[in-house]
Amino acid sequence: MKVNGKDYRTVWFPEDDTRAVAIIDQRKLPFAFDILLLRSVDDACAAIQDMAVRGAGCIGATAAHGMYLAALEACESRDYHAALVRLGEKLKATRPTAVNLQWAVDRVVKATRNGRMPTEKVSIARAEAATIADEDAAWCRRIGEHGLPLIEAISRKKNGAPFNILTHCNAGWLAFTDWGSATAPIYAAHRAGIPVHVWVDETRPRNQGARLTAWELANEGVPHTVIVDNAGGHLMQHGMVDLVITGTDRTTYTGDVANKIGTYLKALAAKDNGIPFYVALPSSTFDWEIRDGVREIPIEERGGEEVRVVEGLAEAEVRAVDIANPGSPVANYAFDVTPARLVTGLITERGICAASEEGIAVLFPRETR
Ligand code: MRU
């Protein structure tokens, strides 16, 4: 997508430095647009853990690029394959919930098995990482194409009145390599001339909605309004939301969805108000091993300072301020699970399906057990 008129992805191999990976530093947005170079697996791990990159697809693509750095580093070891696997495990341990991370690492490790000499394995790792990033962008674009008729159909009933979509967190292009999952149908609808308006949940504690989704939508000229996390239920009760679309960090083969904390509450409110609640995802976000999302998906708990402190712009400087009673304990669960029964449908690169084992199997017969 465009930033100041120039096309960017969230992660890429810089042309002038064959031993580096470039990322957009999302910690600085929307106040500054900075590009960071990663030169080691440790750099890649830190970027994922500190959330310089975040969002399931982007974490996966960054991990894949990190595996290219791992492939270079493994050349220093006697047992190349063992070193590569060890570095991959290090990357996998950075964040537990988004399944794209382990998926991408395993895919690069598997691809390198086709090479004989370490130099050949390095080239394979680089090519595989680039393919993962390209696929991620293409899948998200297709999610947009499949989501567009859904928006068109509901919007037709509104006779040209603004079409209100509520989204939570950032499942936009910053959370992938391009286009985004939840935002792809929104961008497609906006470009098709449908008068979309997006309610953007601010998404405490890190405010990915207020900071990242709002920045993305503003760059694309999509009308939007940032709301506090607790406003969604009220808007739904008053007919001000036509559709909810969120992303997901891990989806079971039965259709349970782990997404940013607070998603479950939005799904409950949508159900109570008869509002369609769709989840958009590329197939790399399915976990084909897990049946029961509430019991089996690992939920990341992050540091308490994210709850205690809010960061923002004050007098042209980014500053952090304490907002909780000093000394009070805090807890920071980063994700929750929305059971499949609350999800109207899944928008994937292969089409839209019911959030159920049977529905998913129709689109992904080979992957489903
Ligand atoms: O903690 P984050 O920012 O990595 O969380 C990920 C998210 O932004 C959301 O949960 C998103 O809706 C799904 S990621 C495509």
XYZ file of C-alpha atoms and ligand atoms in Angstrom:
384
model
C 0.000 0.000 0.000
C 1.062 3.620 -0.399
C 2.837 5.760 2.189
C 3.367 9.339 1.043
C 2.683 8.214 -2.521
C 5.254 5.376 -2.476
C 4.422 1.650 -2.439
C 5.574 -0.243 0.647
C 5.296 -3.653 2.156
C 5.822 -4.267 5.869
C 8.917 -6.456 5.399
C 11.313 -6.922 2.472
C 14.875 -7.665 1.385
C 16.640 -4.346 0.682
C 18.229 -4.364 -2.785
C 21.484 -2.765 -1.669
C 22.238 -5.025 1.319
C 22.107 -8.788 0.837
C 22.680 -9.535 4.532
C 19.776 -7.507 5.918
C 15.997 -7.494 6.208
C 14.023 -4.224 6.196
C 10.852 -3.618 8.207
C 8.575 -0.669 8.915
C 8.989 0.079 12.636
C 5.345 -0.017 13.707
C 6.147 1.153 17.247
C 6.705 4.644 15.863
C 3.495 4.958 13.837
C 1.559 7.156 13.330
C 3.923 9.757 14.752
C 6.971 8.806 12.649
C 7.601 6.573 9.642
C 10.880 4.723 10.221
C 12.494 1.783 8.483
C 14.586 -0.587 10.561
C 17.256 -2.965 9.264
C 17.559 -6.404 10.872
C 20.961 -8.049 10.510
C 20.740 -11.113 12.747
C 18.278 -13.643 14.092
C 18.485 -11.820 17.427
C 17.438 -8.606 15.667
C 14.482 -10.425 14.081
C 13.472 -11.966 17.447
C 13.634 -8.558 19.150
C 11.577 -6.933 16.367
C 8.810 -9.521 16.799
C 8.917 -9.603 20.613
C 8.967 -5.801 21.041
C 6.286 -5.458 18.375
C 8.252 -3.373 15.883
C 6.395 -5.796 13.622
C 3.124 -7.331 14.739
C -0.046 -8.863 13.332
C -0.199 -12.537 12.395
C 0.778 -12.350 8.701
C 3.498 -9.778 9.249
C 4.965 -11.788 12.136
C 5.002 -14.846 9.860
C 6.634 -12.993 6.955
C 9.216 -11.401 9.268
C 10.007 -14.794 10.802
C 10.461 -16.208 7.285
C 12.882 -13.386 6.443
C 14.540 -13.978 9.829
C 15.077 -17.572 8.707
C 17.138 -16.239 5.811
C 19.355 -14.529 8.410
C 19.348 -17.851 10.295
C 20.417 -19.646 7.110
C 23.382 -17.265 6.848
C 24.268 -17.698 10.534
C 24.009 -21.489 10.331
C 26.925 -21.455 7.846
C 29.191 -20.858 10.870
C 28.112 -24.162 12.465
C 29.351 -27.693 11.838
C 25.863 -29.123 11.822
C 24.054 -26.738 9.480
C 20.590 -28.258 9.799
C 20.701 -28.485 13.623
C 21.776 -24.822 13.821
C 18.987 -23.734 11.471
C 16.362 -25.611 13.484
C 17.713 -24.147 16.763
C 17.532 -20.591 15.391
C 14.046 -21.310 14.086
C 12.949 -22.402 17.572
C 14.299 -19.115 18.925
C 12.126 -17.196 16.459
C 9.099 -19.352 17.259
C 9.440 -18.601 20.984
C 9.029 -14.833 20.519
C 5.219 -14.764 20.508
C 2.904 -17.676 21.258
C -0.540 -16.954 19.802
C -0.177 -16.120 16.087
C 0.233 -19.502 14.398
C 1.701 -17.905 11.240
C 4.989 -17.636 13.116
C 5.605 -21.357 13.493
C 4.026 -22.053 10.102
C 6.505 -19.734 8.345
C 9.580 -21.002 10.226
C 8.711 -24.651 9.560
C 8.097 -23.897 5.895
C 11.530 -22.335 5.399
C 13.267 -25.172 7.281
C 11.435 -27.719 5.108
C 12.344 -25.886 1.896
C 16.061 -25.814 2.768
C 16.097 -29.621 2.874
C 16.111 -29.481 -0.926
C 19.553 -27.845 -0.933
C 22.782 -29.788 -0.523
C 25.490 -27.196 0.190
C 24.939 -24.441 2.817
C 25.214 -21.762 0.094
C 22.410 -23.446 -1.795
C 20.317 -23.643 1.396
C 20.848 -19.915 1.979
C 19.490 -19.118 -1.514
C 16.532 -21.426 -0.957
C 15.729 -19.781 2.404
C 15.798 -16.337 0.798
C 13.557 -17.420 -2.083
C 11.107 -19.157 0.264
C 10.833 -16.061 2.498
C 10.125 -13.897 -0.558
C 7.483 -16.400 -1.729
C 5.812 -16.395 1.693
C 5.608 -12.577 1.590
C 4.268 -12.582 -1.993
C 1.691 -15.246 -1.172
C 0.581 -13.361 1.923
C -0.051 -10.236 -0.183
C -1.851 -12.209 -2.916
C -4.030 -14.082 -0.402
C -5.027 -10.849 1.307
C -5.896 -9.280 -2.051
C -8.143 -12.257 -2.787
C -9.772 -11.931 0.653
C -10.717 -8.444 -0.524
C -12.180 -9.788 -3.763
C -14.259 -12.386 -1.881
C -15.400 -9.915 0.769
C -16.504 -7.258 -1.712
C -19.754 -9.001 -2.851
C -20.710 -9.428 0.808
C -20.428 -5.687 1.389
C -22.132 -4.935 -1.943
C -25.103 -7.143 -1.020
C -25.723 -5.553 2.393
C -24.974 -2.074 1.076
C -27.573 -2.364 -1.714
C -30.275 -2.494 0.955
C -29.057 0.847 2.297
C -29.809 2.769 -0.905
C -26.561 4.714 -0.970
C -26.436 5.551 2.757
C -22.993 5.137 4.374
C -22.142 1.512 5.096
C -20.754 1.170 8.625
C -18.165 -1.493 9.378
C -16.713 -1.981 12.834
C -13.234 -3.458 13.202
C -11.016 -4.258 16.166
C -7.244 -3.883 16.495
C -5.229 -3.768 13.281
C -5.852 -6.517 10.779
C -4.778 -4.122 8.055
C -1.840 -4.191 5.659
C 0.522 -3.464 8.551
C -0.533 -6.794 10.082
C 0.415 -8.619 6.848
C 2.772 -7.785 4.019
C 0.096 -5.896 2.053
C -3.694 -5.255 1.859
C -4.566 -6.763 5.263
C -7.247 -9.330 6.041
C -10.142 -7.429 7.684
C -9.271 -4.275 5.738
C -8.946 -5.929 2.303
C -12.747 -6.054 1.695
C -12.957 -2.493 3.040
C -10.305 -1.224 0.605
C -11.985 -3.149 -2.230
C -15.395 -1.653 -1.387
C -13.980 1.867 -1.090
C -12.270 1.530 -4.477
C -15.532 0.179 -5.952
C -17.260 3.398 -4.909
C -19.302 2.002 -2.006
C -19.638 4.709 0.674
C -17.953 2.775 3.494
C -17.290 4.247 6.904
C -15.231 2.349 9.491
C -15.657 2.419 13.271
C -12.124 1.822 14.552
C -11.861 0.351 18.067
C -8.890 2.049 19.731
C -7.764 -1.384 21.065
C -6.167 -0.945 24.433
C -3.582 -1.529 25.710
C -1.347 -0.812 22.696
C -3.935 1.100 20.674
C -3.288 -0.645 17.363
C -6.694 0.598 16.176
C -6.260 4.271 17.076
C -2.649 4.333 15.917
C -2.287 1.863 13.038
C -5.707 1.148 11.535
C -6.646 4.828 11.622
C -3.308 5.741 9.972
C -3.825 3.148 7.233
C -7.401 4.189 6.504
C -6.435 7.858 6.456
C -3.640 7.121 3.948
C -6.157 5.384 1.695
C -8.781 8.108 2.129
C -11.320 5.742 3.731
C -13.766 7.607 6.018
C -13.398 6.359 9.595
C -13.956 7.281 13.234
C -11.887 6.102 16.199
C -13.975 4.973 19.166
C -13.112 3.744 22.643
C -13.170 -0.011 22.993
C -16.402 -0.049 24.947
C -18.463 1.961 22.436
C -19.213 -0.861 19.972
C -22.192 -2.334 21.862
C -23.898 1.055 22.055
C -23.384 1.692 18.321
C -24.781 -1.736 17.472
C -27.891 -1.185 19.607
C -28.589 2.020 17.708
C -28.314 0.624 14.173
C -24.974 2.320 13.554
C -23.071 -0.853 12.596
C -23.966 -2.883 9.483
C -21.137 -5.399 9.623
C -18.246 -6.369 11.889
C -15.037 -7.677 10.296
C -12.014 -8.618 12.379
C -8.806 -10.509 11.750
C -7.498 -13.510 13.645
C -4.170 -14.729 14.948
C -5.118 -18.403 15.065
C -8.252 -20.203 13.884
C -9.041 -23.797 14.726
C -10.202 -26.230 12.045
C -13.601 -26.029 13.783
C -13.841 -22.240 13.322
C -12.942 -20.882 16.787
C -11.002 -17.651 16.419
C -8.269 -16.150 18.615
C -7.921 -12.423 18.067
C -6.898 -9.298 19.966
C -8.361 -9.073 23.466
C -11.890 -7.646 23.338
C -12.931 -9.342 20.101
C -15.111 -11.851 21.977
C -17.133 -9.031 23.563
C -17.755 -7.487 20.130
C -18.930 -10.842 18.815
C -21.363 -11.203 21.730
C -22.754 -7.721 21.123
C -23.057 -8.400 17.382
C -24.961 -11.653 18.073
C -27.329 -9.893 20.463
C -28.069 -7.239 17.853
C -28.336 -9.522 14.810
C -25.296 -7.948 13.122
C -23.138 -10.162 10.867
C -19.730 -10.852 12.432
C -17.152 -11.992 9.870
C -13.520 -12.943 10.409
C -11.015 -12.540 7.555
C -7.924 -14.717 7.317
C -5.439 -16.226 4.911
C -5.107 -20.009 5.244
C -1.724 -19.566 6.975
C -3.708 -18.560 10.087
C -5.514 -21.893 10.415
C -4.221 -24.277 13.041
C -5.086 -27.677 11.573
C -4.182 -29.436 14.837
C -6.517 -27.663 17.258
C -10.214 -28.407 17.760
C -11.160 -26.384 20.864
C -9.903 -22.800 20.680
C -10.886 -21.742 24.209
C -8.999 -24.610 25.822
C -6.139 -25.178 23.409
C -4.984 -21.883 21.868
C -2.094 -20.409 23.888
C -2.978 -16.871 24.980
C -0.053 -14.493 25.252
C 0.298 -12.541 28.504
C 2.387 -9.435 28.035
C 4.120 -7.090 30.468
C 2.085 -4.985 32.868
C 3.642 -1.720 31.668
C 1.413 -1.897 28.545
C -1.606 -1.554 30.859
C -0.043 0.892 33.278
C 1.385 3.297 30.706
C -0.042 5.012 27.630
C 2.159 6.451 24.925
C 1.203 9.475 22.843
C 2.296 12.733 21.315
C 2.729 15.699 23.651
C 4.276 18.962 22.511
C 5.671 17.305 19.369
C 7.358 14.546 21.388
C 6.301 10.925 21.896
C 5.878 10.482 25.640
C 4.607 7.797 27.983
C 2.367 8.602 30.938
C 1.235 6.451 33.871
C -2.526 5.996 33.972
C -3.119 3.448 36.759
C -2.935 3.764 40.510
C 0.755 3.312 41.345
C 1.313 -0.038 43.019
C -1.969 -1.648 41.922
C -1.443 -5.029 40.248
C -2.264 -5.219 36.529
C -2.884 -8.117 34.125
C -2.360 -8.069 30.383
C -4.006 -10.850 28.393
C -3.282 -10.036 24.763
C -5.878 -12.226 23.003
C -9.221 -13.897 23.551
C -11.081 -16.641 21.741
C -14.402 -16.129 20.000
C -16.205 -19.460 19.683
C -17.292 -20.458 16.170
C -20.989 -20.208 17.103
C -20.620 -16.400 17.267
C -18.876 -16.101 13.882
C -21.169 -15.600 10.867
C -18.499 -16.653 8.376
C -14.816 -16.772 7.504
C -13.496 -14.774 4.547
C -10.463 -16.588 3.126
C -8.411 -16.432 -0.050
C -10.501 -19.316 -1.400
C -13.880 -17.769 -0.647
C -16.301 -17.398 2.246
C -17.263 -20.386 4.380
C -19.164 -21.163 7.546
C -17.090 -21.099 10.729
C -17.471 -24.826 11.284
C -15.469 -27.980 10.649
C -17.756 -28.850 7.717
C -17.698 -25.337 6.244
C -13.913 -25.047 6.413
C -13.509 -28.535 4.927
C -15.440 -27.451 1.834
C -12.763 -24.851 1.010
C -9.778 -26.724 2.452
C -10.478 -30.437 1.953
C -6.810 -31.466 1.891
C -5.750 -29.528 4.969
C -8.652 -30.646 7.184
C -8.069 -33.955 8.893
O -0.637 -8.134 19.247
P -0.724 -7.902 17.769
O -0.801 -6.473 17.354
O 0.299 -8.699 17.004
O -2.131 -8.553 17.490
C -2.520 -8.945 16.266
C -3.606 -8.123 15.788
O -3.391 -7.021 15.345
C -4.966 -8.581 15.823
O -5.254 -9.556 16.715
C -5.460 -8.778 14.419
O -6.814 -8.576 14.408
C -5.132 -10.099 13.824
S -3.599 -10.149 13.120
C -3.965 -10.324 11.491
